[in-house]
Amino acid sequence: MMRRFALLLLLAALAPARPPEAPVFVQVVEFPYRQFPRHLWERELTWLRNIGIDTVSCEISGKAPASDPRADPDGLLRILRSLGMRAWVRGSMAAAYEMHLARHGGPIVYTDAQPPPAPVTRLSAVDPAALARSRVALAHGTGTLLWTDVEDRLAPGLRRGAVSLDGEERDGAAVLRRNTELLRGWARTLPEMRQRRSVRVTRSKASAGITAQQIHTAARAGAAALLVRNADGEPRRAALRAFDPATRQRLQLTLDVPPRESLWLPVNVSLARSGLCDDCGVFAPEERIVYATAELRRIEYENGVLAFEFTAPSAGELLLKLARKPSGPLLAAGSPTEFDWDATALQARLPIPQGKGPAHRVRVGLAIEPPDHSAFFSGLRRLISGKSNIVSTTYSSADLAARSRLLAPARYGVKRLPKSDLEVDYEIAVPADAMHGEFVTLALEADGVRLGRERIQVLQPASVFFREAVALHLGRDTKLSLTPAYVPIEAAGGRTLTLVVRNNDPAIQTFQVEFEGESLSFSPQKLELAAGGMMEREGRVRVFAGGAGLHTARIRVSGAASLEREVKFLPLRRGAAAFARLDADGDGVEDWILENQRVRAVFSGADGRWMELVWKDSDANLLPDSGLLPIDGPVEASLDGSAAVLTFAAGRTVRLDGADPVVRITQSKPLALEGLSGGDYGAARLTVERPSPNAAELRLAAIQQP
C-alpha cells in the first residue's frame, strides 16, 4: 500500500505542471438583479453589451418568494447567454449552477472558488473621483475593475445609480462608457505594460495640480501610455517631457487638461502590432502613432482610409510616423482639414478637434492611398428581428463583387442575391428571439480581407402603448414603467385614449389592432393603422368600464407584427376617490393605489412604504427617493363615502378625500414626516398641517400663474 502511494506521489511530481494563465485585465459591472425590475433586465443588459461590457457580477444566495419575478437567476443567465455575455456568480448558492459554467457552454466564467484576476478594485460609478480611480486601476495592467452603482436599485426605496430606471444616463454613465471604449482597444496590451517611468511636468502657475506618469512594455517597439491628471478645479495647460520607447528620445508635449480630468494618452503605438486595429496588417512595423494628446479609443483601416476615434475633452494633436506621404484628404469631425507633412522625418501632424457630448467623442480619418478595390454598404439603417432583411452592397469592380461575401452573427441566415455587376443584395434572416436594441456587426470580406463593416441595431418589428399610461414616480425625476400598463379612466363617460404603434421597420407597414376586456367596451374595438418607416402612428379609442374596481384588457396587434399587451384600467368617479391593487415596483407583491381626479398616492405592499404622491396636473411627485413611513403588517382598503382609506394593522390610517386633493394620516404613535415639507413643487403647492403629533394633513393645490 505504501509503495502504491509513493508511486502516485512520484507520478504526480513528474506530471507536467498546469501552465499559468496569461495575465489579463477584466472589467465587470455589478448587476443587482434582485433589486431591479424583471421586465427591464433585457433592456439594461443589452445596453451594457452595446457599450462594450461583456461581464457582469451577481450574487445568488438565500431563498426568495416564488411570487417575486426578480428571483430568477436562471432567466438572468439565459439572457446573458443570448447576448454572448459572461458572469461572475458569487454567493452561497453559486455551486448549484454548475450547468451554467463556461466549460459546459454557459456564461459563468468566475465564481467564489475561481474568482477573477486579483486585485479586485471596487469602484462606484457615481463616485465623483471614478474617472481618476479607474485610471489608477488600469495602470496596474492586470486585475479586475468591478463597477458598482451603475443601475438604479429598489432596496426598497430608490438607490440612485449612473443609469435611471427609465434608461436615462447620468454623469457616471459617461465615465463607464469612456473606460469601456478605452479598454476595448487596450485590453490586450495592458498586461504587458509593467514598466513605470516618471514624467517631468514643467512647473508653472498654468500647470498647478497636474501630475503625470508613463507606463510601457519592456519591448523597444512596445506601446506606452501617458497618464495625465488635473486634480485642480480649474482648466490647466501642461508642458510635459515624455519618453519615446522607439527612439529612446524625449518628447516635448503641451496639452490642455480640463478640471478634474484624467487622460490616458497613447505613445509609440504600432499600427500593425498594437492590437488596437484588427485590419492594419498592411502597415509596416515601424509605422506608428508617435503620440496623441487625446485618448485613443480605436483604430480602423478600410478602403484606404486610416481612421482614429478619440475621446478629446479639449483639442489636441496626433503625430504619425508613416512609410510614405498620405494621399489625403484629412477629415476631422467630418470636416476637411489641413495637416502638416514632414518629408524628412516621414511624419504627419494631424489636428484633433474637441469632442462633442458627454463622451467627448471625435473621429479623425486620413486617406493613406487610393484603394485597389473597395466595397460599401448602402442605405443600411437597422435590422428587424423575426424577418428577412435586405442589405445592399456596392463594389469597385465586378470581379470583387463576385469574390466577396457578407459576414453576420452565427445564428443569422445569409442569402446572396446578385443585383448587377457592381451590386449585391443580401437577404439576412434575423432570429425572432434576437435581443431588442442589440447592436451587431456586419462585415464585407474578399480573399480574407475585410473591406467594410457596419455596426447595426436589431429591433423588434413594432411596439404599442397608450400615451396616457401611468408610470411609478420614484423621487422627483425618476419614473418606472408599469408592466402591465395602468390607465385611470372616467367612470361615467369613459376616456378617449391615444394608442401609439411604433413601426421599427424601414418600410411602411400596416397593423391591425384589436381590444378586448372583461366589463370593458371600446369604441372602436378595432383599428387599422399604417405607419411610415421608422415612424409612429396614433389612433384614438374611447374606453368605457362597466363597473367599479380594476379592469384588465388586452391589446392584440397583427399584420406586420404579432404581439399582445395587457392593460389595467381603473374607473374614477367625479368627486370620489378609488383604490386598486397592482404590482407597481415589480417585486411580485401587489401595491396599493389611492387615486382621485387630482392626486395619486402609491403604497408598497411589501413594507407599507409611501412611494409616490403625484399632483396629476403636472405629473410631479412630491416624495423623496426613499419614500416615507415604512410600516409592517397587513393592510385593508375600503371606501368611506367619497374617500378611499387604507387601514394598517400596526395602527395607521391613510385617507384620500374624493372631492379635495387632501391626504390625511393618523396613527397610534407620533408621526414623523422626515423628508417631506410644505412648499412649491413645480406647478404644485403642498401645505402640511399637523393637528396633533400623531396626525398630518397634506393639502395640494395648483400654483396660480401670474
XYZ file of C-alpha atoms in Angstrom:
706
model
C 0.000 0.000 0.000
C 2.812 2.395 0.902
C 4.598 1.523 -2.350
C 1.469 2.371 -4.345
C 1.101 5.677 -2.501
C 4.770 6.512 -3.087
C 4.356 5.682 -6.785
C 1.385 8.021 -7.032
C 3.401 10.807 -5.431
C 6.223 10.193 -7.880
C 3.882 10.274 -10.870
C 2.312 13.480 -9.593
C 5.727 15.059 -9.256
C 6.669 14.009 -12.784
C 3.383 15.187 -14.321
C 3.681 18.456 -16.240
C 2.522 21.433 -14.230
C -0.592 23.294 -15.422
C 0.644 26.292 -17.350
C -0.161 29.558 -15.591
C -2.950 31.580 -17.129
C -1.890 34.632 -19.086
C -2.348 37.826 -17.058
C -5.411 39.802 -18.070
C -7.373 42.876 -17.059
C -11.105 42.311 -16.578
C -13.831 44.935 -16.291
C -17.058 43.825 -14.593
C -20.351 45.589 -13.838
C -22.367 44.550 -10.809
C -25.957 43.824 -11.863
C -28.309 43.892 -8.829
C -30.966 41.694 -10.398
C -32.797 41.079 -7.099
C -33.320 44.837 -6.703
C -34.078 45.640 -10.330
C -37.454 45.198 -12.100
C -37.572 41.948 -14.061
C -39.178 43.476 -17.154
C -36.167 45.798 -17.564
C -33.424 43.143 -17.396
C -33.168 42.626 -21.138
C -33.099 46.359 -21.847
C -30.321 47.116 -19.373
C -28.174 44.065 -20.117
C -28.459 44.853 -23.823
C -27.341 48.420 -23.095
C -24.329 47.140 -21.174
C -23.444 44.828 -24.059
C -23.831 47.637 -26.578
C -21.387 49.912 -24.755
C -18.809 47.117 -24.578
C -19.338 45.469 -21.176
C -19.096 41.693 -21.589
C -19.030 40.542 -17.933
C -21.500 41.180 -15.112
C -21.379 40.210 -11.463
C -24.349 38.940 -9.478
C -24.915 37.286 -6.118
C -27.037 34.145 -5.810
C -27.780 33.403 -2.170
C -30.741 32.718 0.071
C -34.312 31.983 -0.891
C -36.788 34.446 -2.344
C -40.583 34.249 -2.558
C -41.742 32.326 -5.599
C -44.028 35.265 -6.389
C -41.055 37.619 -6.879
C -40.333 37.744 -10.646
C -36.832 39.026 -9.877
C -35.914 35.761 -8.116
C -34.991 34.208 -11.439
C -31.222 33.646 -11.719
C -31.832 31.052 -14.441
C -33.618 33.688 -16.508
C -30.765 36.112 -15.939
C -28.207 33.553 -17.097
C -30.293 32.775 -20.199
C -30.298 36.449 -21.165
C -26.538 36.670 -20.655
C -26.014 33.617 -22.820
C -28.220 35.036 -25.584
C -26.192 38.246 -25.553
C -22.865 36.419 -25.536
C -22.025 37.912 -22.135
C -20.180 36.368 -19.210
C -20.991 36.157 -15.496
C -19.133 36.273 -12.203
C -21.506 34.477 -9.818
C -20.999 34.948 -6.095
C -22.877 33.693 -3.050
C -23.828 30.584 -1.125
C -25.933 29.058 -3.912
C -23.475 29.586 -6.771
C -22.427 25.913 -6.664
C -25.954 24.910 -7.713
C -25.381 26.448 -11.152
C -22.705 24.026 -12.349
C -24.586 23.502 -15.630
C -24.156 27.190 -16.481
C -20.361 27.165 -16.204
C -18.385 28.208 -19.263
C -16.912 24.718 -19.658
C -20.462 23.468 -20.262
C -21.246 26.241 -22.730
C -22.791 28.566 -20.154
C -21.989 32.188 -19.293
C -20.416 31.670 -15.830
C -16.646 32.200 -16.028
C -15.912 33.263 -12.438
C -17.170 32.010 -9.058
C -16.095 32.275 -5.416
C -13.984 29.155 -5.996
C -12.487 30.519 -9.223
C -12.515 34.312 -8.816
C -11.459 36.821 -11.466
C -7.864 38.099 -11.581
C -6.593 39.877 -8.478
C -6.528 42.565 -7.297
C -10.248 43.342 -7.441
C -10.921 47.086 -7.325
C -14.496 48.059 -6.413
C -15.481 51.414 -7.846
C -18.824 53.212 -7.592
C -19.994 54.679 -10.884
C -21.487 57.643 -9.000
C -18.205 58.465 -7.234
C -17.041 61.921 -8.441
C -13.489 60.527 -8.454
C -14.455 57.451 -10.515
C -12.524 58.525 -13.621
C -9.260 59.128 -11.761
C -9.598 55.943 -9.694
C -10.367 53.831 -12.767
C -7.165 55.035 -14.442
C -5.152 54.043 -11.365
C -6.665 50.556 -11.627
C -5.848 50.367 -15.344
C -2.250 51.314 -14.642
C -1.829 48.062 -12.673
C -2.041 46.251 -16.008
C -3.776 43.176 -14.560
C -6.629 42.587 -12.154
C -10.361 43.243 -12.060
C -12.246 46.521 -12.038
C -15.707 45.945 -10.533
C -18.154 48.793 -11.156
C -20.975 49.190 -8.637
C -23.947 51.593 -8.574
C -24.311 51.517 -12.349
C -28.061 50.853 -12.259
C -30.761 52.382 -10.097
C -31.926 49.926 -7.443
C -35.076 49.455 -5.401
C -33.742 48.497 -1.980
C -36.635 49.030 -1.230
C -36.549 52.811 -1.776
C -34.755 54.256 -4.784
C -30.937 53.991 -4.653
C -29.594 56.090 -7.489
C -27.050 54.758 -9.942
C -25.413 56.065 -13.098
C -28.435 54.933 -15.166
C -32.003 55.640 -14.078
C -34.840 53.143 -14.148
C -36.256 54.885 -17.207
C -32.929 54.427 -19.042
C -31.590 57.974 -18.695
C -27.805 58.106 -18.439
C -26.422 60.300 -15.673
C -22.868 61.669 -15.347
C -21.352 58.405 -14.100
C -22.501 56.556 -17.225
C -20.226 58.705 -19.385
C -17.229 57.627 -17.270
C -18.194 53.959 -17.641
C -18.649 54.333 -21.407
C -15.316 56.079 -21.715
C -13.475 53.441 -19.702
C -15.087 50.648 -21.690
C -14.159 52.172 -25.035
C -10.591 52.633 -23.845
C -10.314 49.038 -22.659
C -11.774 47.670 -25.881
C -8.586 48.722 -27.659
C -6.014 48.476 -24.877
C -7.059 45.266 -23.065
C -4.617 43.036 -24.971
C -1.708 45.405 -24.386
C -2.300 46.292 -20.723
C -0.860 43.115 -19.120
C 2.474 43.732 -20.854
C 2.733 47.336 -19.674
C 4.729 46.732 -16.494
C 7.385 49.416 -16.754
C 6.935 52.717 -14.931
C 8.654 55.979 -15.755
C 8.308 59.381 -14.162
C 7.286 62.260 -16.376
C 8.597 65.735 -15.867
C 5.952 68.454 -15.717
C 7.234 71.967 -16.269
C 6.059 73.731 -13.141
C 4.219 76.994 -13.575
C 1.035 78.655 -12.469
C -0.670 77.263 -15.577
C 0.235 73.661 -14.683
C -0.736 73.718 -10.989
C -2.421 70.455 -9.991
C -1.058 68.479 -12.974
C 0.576 65.086 -12.325
C 1.816 62.614 -14.931
C 3.199 59.092 -15.182
C 4.171 56.873 -18.106
C 3.735 53.108 -18.330
C 5.072 50.967 -21.145
C 6.106 47.472 -22.154
C 9.653 46.207 -21.821
C 9.991 45.808 -25.599
C 11.596 48.642 -27.517
C 8.749 48.728 -30.018
C 6.090 48.245 -27.348
C 3.198 50.584 -26.720
C 3.195 53.137 -23.930
C 0.560 55.260 -22.234
C 0.910 58.638 -20.624
C -1.364 59.157 -17.610
C -2.095 62.830 -17.032
C -4.348 64.101 -14.264
C -5.560 67.562 -13.363
C -6.604 67.432 -9.708
C -7.474 71.119 -9.742
C -10.905 72.615 -10.207
C -9.643 74.909 -12.978
C -8.506 74.088 -16.546
C -4.742 73.768 -16.800
C -2.121 73.740 -19.549
C 0.627 71.175 -19.068
C 4.089 71.081 -20.650
C 5.408 67.513 -20.327
C 8.551 65.621 -21.230
C 7.524 62.072 -22.104
C 9.669 59.164 -23.322
C 9.518 57.619 -26.816
C 10.478 53.918 -26.448
C 11.142 53.550 -30.196
C 13.796 56.282 -30.465
C 14.788 56.422 -26.765
C 14.310 60.183 -27.062
C 12.297 62.669 -25.042
C 9.053 64.072 -26.417
C 8.013 67.609 -25.564
C 4.208 67.735 -25.301
C 1.866 70.592 -24.496
C -1.784 69.909 -23.775
C -4.835 71.500 -22.192
C -6.380 69.472 -19.366
C -9.921 70.334 -18.186
C -10.773 70.406 -14.448
C -10.754 67.040 -12.602
C -9.791 65.318 -15.838
C -7.698 62.143 -16.149
C -6.265 61.318 -19.570
C -4.775 58.092 -20.950
C -2.645 59.222 -23.901
C -1.032 56.874 -26.458
C 2.719 56.919 -27.108
C 4.571 54.694 -29.611
C 1.534 52.674 -30.695
C 2.258 50.454 -33.696
C -0.495 50.482 -36.297
C 0.083 46.843 -37.202
C 1.051 45.252 -33.872
C -0.657 47.140 -31.070
C -3.889 45.174 -31.023
C -5.884 48.387 -31.369
C -6.568 47.745 -35.063
C -7.677 44.383 -36.462
C -7.299 45.388 -40.115
C -3.962 47.228 -40.110
C -1.777 44.311 -41.187
C -0.862 46.162 -44.399
C 1.225 48.682 -42.448
C 4.945 48.216 -41.799
C 6.110 47.563 -38.213
C 7.740 50.994 -37.968
C 4.527 52.842 -38.924
C 3.090 54.077 -35.662
C 1.421 56.708 -33.555
C 4.304 58.669 -32.071
C 1.883 60.326 -29.646
C -1.568 61.850 -29.350
C -2.802 64.401 -26.844
C -6.280 62.853 -26.726
C -7.394 59.404 -25.560
C -7.246 56.801 -28.317
C -10.326 54.572 -28.385
C -9.804 52.564 -31.553
C -8.173 52.452 -34.994
C -9.794 51.246 -38.223
C -8.448 50.819 -41.731
C -10.983 50.360 -44.511
C -10.973 51.191 -48.210
C -7.673 53.059 -47.967
C -8.757 55.306 -45.058
C -6.991 55.158 -41.689
C -9.457 56.314 -39.020
C -8.855 57.109 -35.365
C -11.547 57.520 -32.741
C -10.632 59.683 -29.766
C -12.013 60.934 -26.500
C -10.990 64.585 -26.649
C -12.181 66.760 -23.722
C -10.087 69.509 -25.316
C -8.489 69.954 -28.741
C -5.208 68.130 -29.312
C -2.928 66.711 -31.966
C -1.849 63.369 -33.398
C 1.685 62.687 -34.665
C 2.007 59.744 -37.077
C 5.137 58.045 -38.398
C 4.373 56.608 -41.860
C 6.310 54.971 -44.677
C 5.104 57.476 -47.281
C 3.103 60.658 -47.584
C -0.657 60.070 -47.286
C -2.730 60.865 -50.333
C -5.210 62.804 -48.191
C -7.606 64.348 -47.510
C -7.904 64.542 -43.721
C -11.404 64.544 -42.264
C -11.566 65.729 -38.651
C -15.014 65.565 -37.022
C -16.479 65.253 -40.538
C -14.817 68.383 -41.942
C -11.899 68.554 -44.447
C -8.846 69.823 -42.566
C -5.245 70.642 -43.461
C -2.410 68.598 -41.973
C 1.369 69.033 -41.841
C 3.717 66.558 -43.543
C 7.416 66.373 -42.642
C 9.044 64.728 -45.686
C 12.361 64.277 -43.872
C 11.010 62.601 -40.746
C 8.090 60.965 -42.639
C 5.683 62.294 -40.033
C 2.135 63.615 -40.360
C 0.856 66.029 -37.718
C -2.951 65.973 -37.542
C -5.210 68.280 -35.511
C -7.754 66.623 -33.205
C -10.872 68.773 -32.670
C -12.505 68.891 -29.261
C -15.036 66.083 -28.941
C -18.766 66.609 -28.524
C -21.252 65.360 -25.965
C -20.611 63.824 -22.534
C -18.233 61.250 -24.084
C -16.190 63.934 -25.954
C -16.043 61.576 -28.939
C -14.400 62.674 -32.179
C -13.250 60.813 -35.287
C -10.242 61.671 -37.444
C -9.836 59.941 -40.824
C -6.817 60.170 -43.134
C -6.768 58.778 -46.686
C -3.484 56.850 -46.907
C -3.675 55.801 -50.548
C -6.355 55.187 -53.171
C -7.527 51.613 -52.578
C -7.031 48.963 -55.251
C -10.566 47.859 -54.542
C -13.380 48.946 -52.247
C -16.761 47.780 -51.016
C -19.507 49.606 -49.164
C -22.856 49.053 -47.508
C -25.545 51.322 -48.927
C -28.588 52.614 -47.076
C -28.261 50.222 -44.133
C -30.138 51.568 -41.107
C -31.397 48.705 -38.907
C -32.357 45.030 -38.859
C -35.771 43.696 -37.804
C -35.965 40.511 -35.739
C -38.071 37.617 -36.985
C -37.891 38.863 -40.576
C -35.734 38.662 -43.684
C -33.944 41.978 -44.174
C -32.450 43.153 -47.466
C -28.950 44.623 -47.158
C -27.479 46.293 -50.260
C -23.747 46.454 -51.040
C -21.699 48.054 -53.837
C -18.216 47.237 -55.180
C -15.458 48.877 -57.199
C -15.275 46.008 -59.709
C -17.348 43.096 -60.926
C -14.550 40.682 -60.012
C -14.527 41.924 -56.410
C -18.309 41.669 -56.196
C -18.129 38.053 -57.353
C -15.440 37.146 -54.789
C -16.919 38.929 -51.784
C -19.127 37.628 -49.017
C -21.043 39.072 -46.088
C -20.187 38.045 -42.516
C -23.013 38.090 -39.952
C -23.580 36.694 -36.429
C -23.664 32.900 -36.222
C -27.444 32.431 -35.894
C -28.289 34.789 -38.748
C -29.202 33.336 -42.119
C -27.465 34.974 -45.098
C -28.590 34.549 -48.712
C -26.708 36.173 -51.594
C -28.855 37.963 -54.223
C -26.726 39.407 -57.091
C -28.290 42.597 -58.390
C -25.839 43.843 -61.043
C -22.147 43.543 -61.870
C -21.245 46.016 -59.118
C -24.143 45.454 -56.717
C -25.098 42.563 -54.485
C -28.064 42.358 -52.153
C -28.071 40.031 -49.170
C -31.166 38.634 -47.505
C -30.435 38.405 -43.780
C -32.820 36.373 -41.629
C -32.657 37.656 -38.050
C -33.855 35.222 -35.340
C -37.180 36.161 -33.767
C -35.645 35.942 -30.281
C -32.811 38.366 -31.036
C -32.484 40.932 -28.260
C -34.365 44.155 -28.959
C -31.908 47.041 -29.194
C -28.765 44.931 -29.542
C -26.064 46.138 -31.931
C -24.413 43.572 -34.206
C -21.584 43.888 -36.707
C -21.904 43.063 -40.401
C -18.736 42.925 -42.489
C -17.810 42.546 -46.158
C -14.852 40.314 -46.934
C -12.961 39.151 -50.009
C -9.954 36.808 -50.010
C -9.737 37.011 -46.222
C -9.509 40.828 -46.220
C -12.143 42.994 -44.527
C -13.411 45.632 -46.954
C -16.070 47.354 -44.904
C -18.176 46.942 -41.805
C -21.307 48.334 -40.220
C -22.490 48.232 -36.625
C -26.234 47.968 -36.890
C -29.061 47.813 -34.356
C -31.596 44.979 -34.182
C -35.156 45.931 -33.250
C -38.462 44.140 -32.869
C -40.925 44.878 -35.703
C -43.124 47.185 -33.634
C -44.195 48.338 -30.204
C -47.580 49.522 -28.946
C -48.575 51.636 -25.951
C -51.053 54.199 -24.626
C -49.644 57.700 -24.222
C -51.774 58.137 -21.103
C -50.273 55.085 -19.347
C -49.109 55.944 -15.835
C -45.557 55.413 -14.556
C -44.500 54.973 -10.928
C -42.591 58.071 -9.792
C -39.579 57.475 -7.564
C -38.137 60.676 -6.215
C -38.532 63.899 -8.143
C -37.184 62.854 -11.548
C -37.248 59.057 -11.960
C -40.080 57.039 -13.456
C -40.602 53.291 -13.625
C -42.837 51.988 -16.397
C -45.533 49.642 -15.142
C -45.974 46.153 -16.579
C -48.802 45.622 -17.292
C -49.649 49.225 -18.142
C -52.072 51.137 -15.906
C -54.507 53.874 -17.029
C -57.188 55.658 -14.948
C -60.401 56.496 -16.832
C -63.673 58.339 -16.186
C -66.269 56.051 -14.621
C -69.291 57.741 -16.188
C -68.396 58.783 -19.720
C -65.226 56.799 -20.304
C -61.993 58.286 -21.586
C -60.540 58.822 -25.051
C -57.006 57.449 -25.186
C -54.211 57.747 -27.720
C -52.848 54.411 -28.874
C -49.395 54.586 -30.441
C -47.953 51.980 -32.799
C -44.246 52.484 -33.408
C -43.087 50.917 -36.667
C -39.412 49.986 -36.369
C -39.193 48.659 -39.922
C -37.549 50.959 -42.515
C -40.522 50.351 -44.845
C -44.132 51.464 -44.441
C -46.204 48.816 -42.645
C -49.860 48.231 -41.812
C -51.041 46.991 -38.419
C -54.409 45.686 -37.234
C -55.168 46.411 -33.572
C -57.967 44.756 -31.581
C -59.115 45.488 -27.996
C -60.928 43.229 -25.573
C -61.534 43.182 -21.815
C -63.960 41.934 -19.199
C -66.593 44.553 -18.262
C -64.949 46.936 -20.730
C -66.077 48.297 -24.068
C -64.035 50.075 -26.730
C -65.025 52.457 -29.491
C -63.864 51.444 -31.995
C -62.987 47.885 -30.997
C -60.619 47.513 -33.963
C -58.169 49.877 -35.644
C -56.102 49.635 -38.804
C -53.023 51.845 -38.728
C -50.450 52.348 -41.487
C -47.144 53.722 -40.213
C -44.244 55.040 -42.257
C -40.796 53.558 -41.986
C -39.317 54.106 -38.510
C -42.271 56.299 -37.551
C -45.152 56.330 -35.086
C -48.841 56.280 -35.946
C -51.549 57.307 -33.499
C -55.095 56.048 -33.207
C -57.888 57.186 -30.896
C -60.040 54.795 -28.890
C -62.599 55.508 -26.175
C -62.679 53.121 -23.228
C -65.775 52.530 -21.062
C -65.883 50.493 -17.840
C -68.956 48.536 -16.763
C -68.342 48.782 -13.015
C -66.011 49.825 -10.220
C -62.606 48.346 -9.490
C -59.613 47.444 -11.612
C -60.339 46.027 -15.093
C -57.957 44.062 -17.320
C -57.822 44.498 -21.102
C -55.675 43.064 -23.884
C -54.349 44.780 -26.977
C -53.669 42.399 -29.870
C -51.607 43.555 -32.841
C -51.467 41.607 -36.103
C -50.447 42.287 -39.682
C -46.863 43.498 -39.985
C -46.199 42.449 -36.372
C -47.688 39.972 -33.939
C -47.784 40.995 -30.295
C -50.094 41.244 -27.308
C -50.072 43.642 -24.360
C -52.085 43.731 -21.131
C -53.509 46.968 -19.712
C -55.212 47.729 -16.380
C -57.979 50.373 -16.241
C -59.292 51.997 -13.038
C -62.609 53.922 -13.304
C -62.712 57.156 -11.269
C -65.981 58.855 -10.313
C -66.007 62.631 -10.230
C -65.725 63.911 -6.688
C -64.744 60.471 -5.386
C -61.556 58.537 -4.733
C -60.872 54.903 -5.615
C -58.340 52.262 -4.689
C -56.653 49.459 -6.613
C -54.035 46.759 -6.112
C -51.291 46.015 -8.626
C -47.559 45.362 -8.584
C -46.150 48.798 -9.388
C -42.481 48.268 -8.452
C -42.036 44.774 -9.897
C -41.269 42.891 -6.656
C -44.093 40.377 -7.046
C -46.166 41.943 -4.236
C -49.264 43.926 -5.119
C -49.045 47.558 -4.049
C -51.878 49.888 -3.043
C -53.037 52.812 -5.181
C -55.300 55.566 -3.865
C -56.449 57.960 -6.573
C -58.897 60.755 -7.298
C -59.197 63.282 -10.133
C -56.213 65.359 -8.940
C -53.949 63.163 -6.799
C -52.459 59.673 -6.867
C -50.745 58.010 -3.891
C -48.988 54.623 -4.048
C -48.010 52.476 -1.053
C -45.741 49.426 -1.100
C -47.411 46.095 -0.493
C -44.128 44.744 0.887
C -43.376 47.216 3.695
C -46.176 49.784 3.617
C -43.785 52.482 2.383
C -45.406 55.542 0.847
C -43.691 55.503 -2.560
C -45.480 58.188 -4.553
C -47.599 61.308 -4.087
C -48.344 62.787 -7.512
C -50.078 66.027 -8.420
C -51.634 64.780 -11.660
C -51.976 68.162 -13.366
C -48.172 68.499 -13.607
C -47.230 64.817 -13.179
C -44.915 65.835 -10.319
C -44.014 63.572 -7.394
C -43.537 65.255 -4.020
C -41.899 62.388 -2.109
C -38.142 61.787 -1.690
C -36.209 58.932 -3.323
C -36.547 56.640 -0.312
C -40.276 57.230 0.105
C -41.829 57.730 3.545
C -43.219 55.907 6.542
C -42.494 52.189 6.076
C -44.667 50.047 8.326
C -45.085 46.307 8.833
C -48.244 44.270 8.884
C -51.321 43.637 6.752
C -53.359 46.384 5.115
C -57.049 46.706 4.326
C -58.598 49.102 1.799
C -62.117 50.469 1.916
C -64.347 53.285 0.696
C -65.780 55.707 3.235
C -68.277 57.861 1.413
C -66.287 59.594 -1.329
C -62.916 58.863 0.321
C -60.572 55.894 -0.154
C -58.979 54.586 3.044
C -56.033 52.319 3.851
C -56.007 50.810 7.340
C -52.735 49.319 8.542
C -52.833 46.693 11.300
C -49.932 48.460 13.019
C -52.198 51.382 13.859
C -52.027 53.772 10.898
C -54.810 55.087 8.667
C -54.335 56.887 5.341
C -57.328 58.658 3.826
C -57.575 60.319 0.393
C -60.563 62.606 0.059
C -62.643 62.371 -3.071
C -63.633 65.978 -3.623
C -60.480 67.688 -2.326
C -56.795 66.926 -3.000
C -56.087 66.147 0.674
C -54.303 63.149 2.210
C -54.925 62.591 5.932
C -52.684 60.329 8.003
C -53.269 59.281 11.603
C -51.547 56.659 13.702
C -51.327 55.409 17.273
C -47.905 56.953 17.941
C -46.126 60.190 16.911
C -45.864 60.593 13.141
C -42.504 61.612 11.627
C -42.648 63.140 8.130
C -38.899 63.427 7.599
C -38.040 64.272 4.004
C -41.340 65.999 3.236
C -42.175 69.616 3.962
C -44.580 72.194 2.664
C -43.622 74.333 -0.296
C -43.763 74.599 -4.065
C -43.015 71.513 -6.165
C -43.079 72.613 -9.766
C -46.667 73.551 -10.565
C -47.978 72.144 -7.266
C -48.064 73.700 -3.801
C -48.052 71.453 -0.741
C -49.336 72.578 2.634
C -48.607 70.331 5.621
C -50.778 70.729 8.707
C -50.206 68.856 11.991
C -53.440 68.746 14.033
C -51.592 66.592 16.574
C -48.218 64.796 16.878
C -49.962 61.622 15.692
C -51.641 63.132 12.628
C -50.915 65.080 9.467
C -52.980 66.637 6.684
C -51.298 67.129 3.311
C -53.168 69.525 1.060
C -52.176 70.053 -2.587
C -53.137 72.908 -4.882
C -52.154 74.287 -8.257
C -49.855 77.306 -8.257
C -51.632 80.194 -9.908
C -49.524 81.604 -12.714
C -49.343 85.431 -12.929
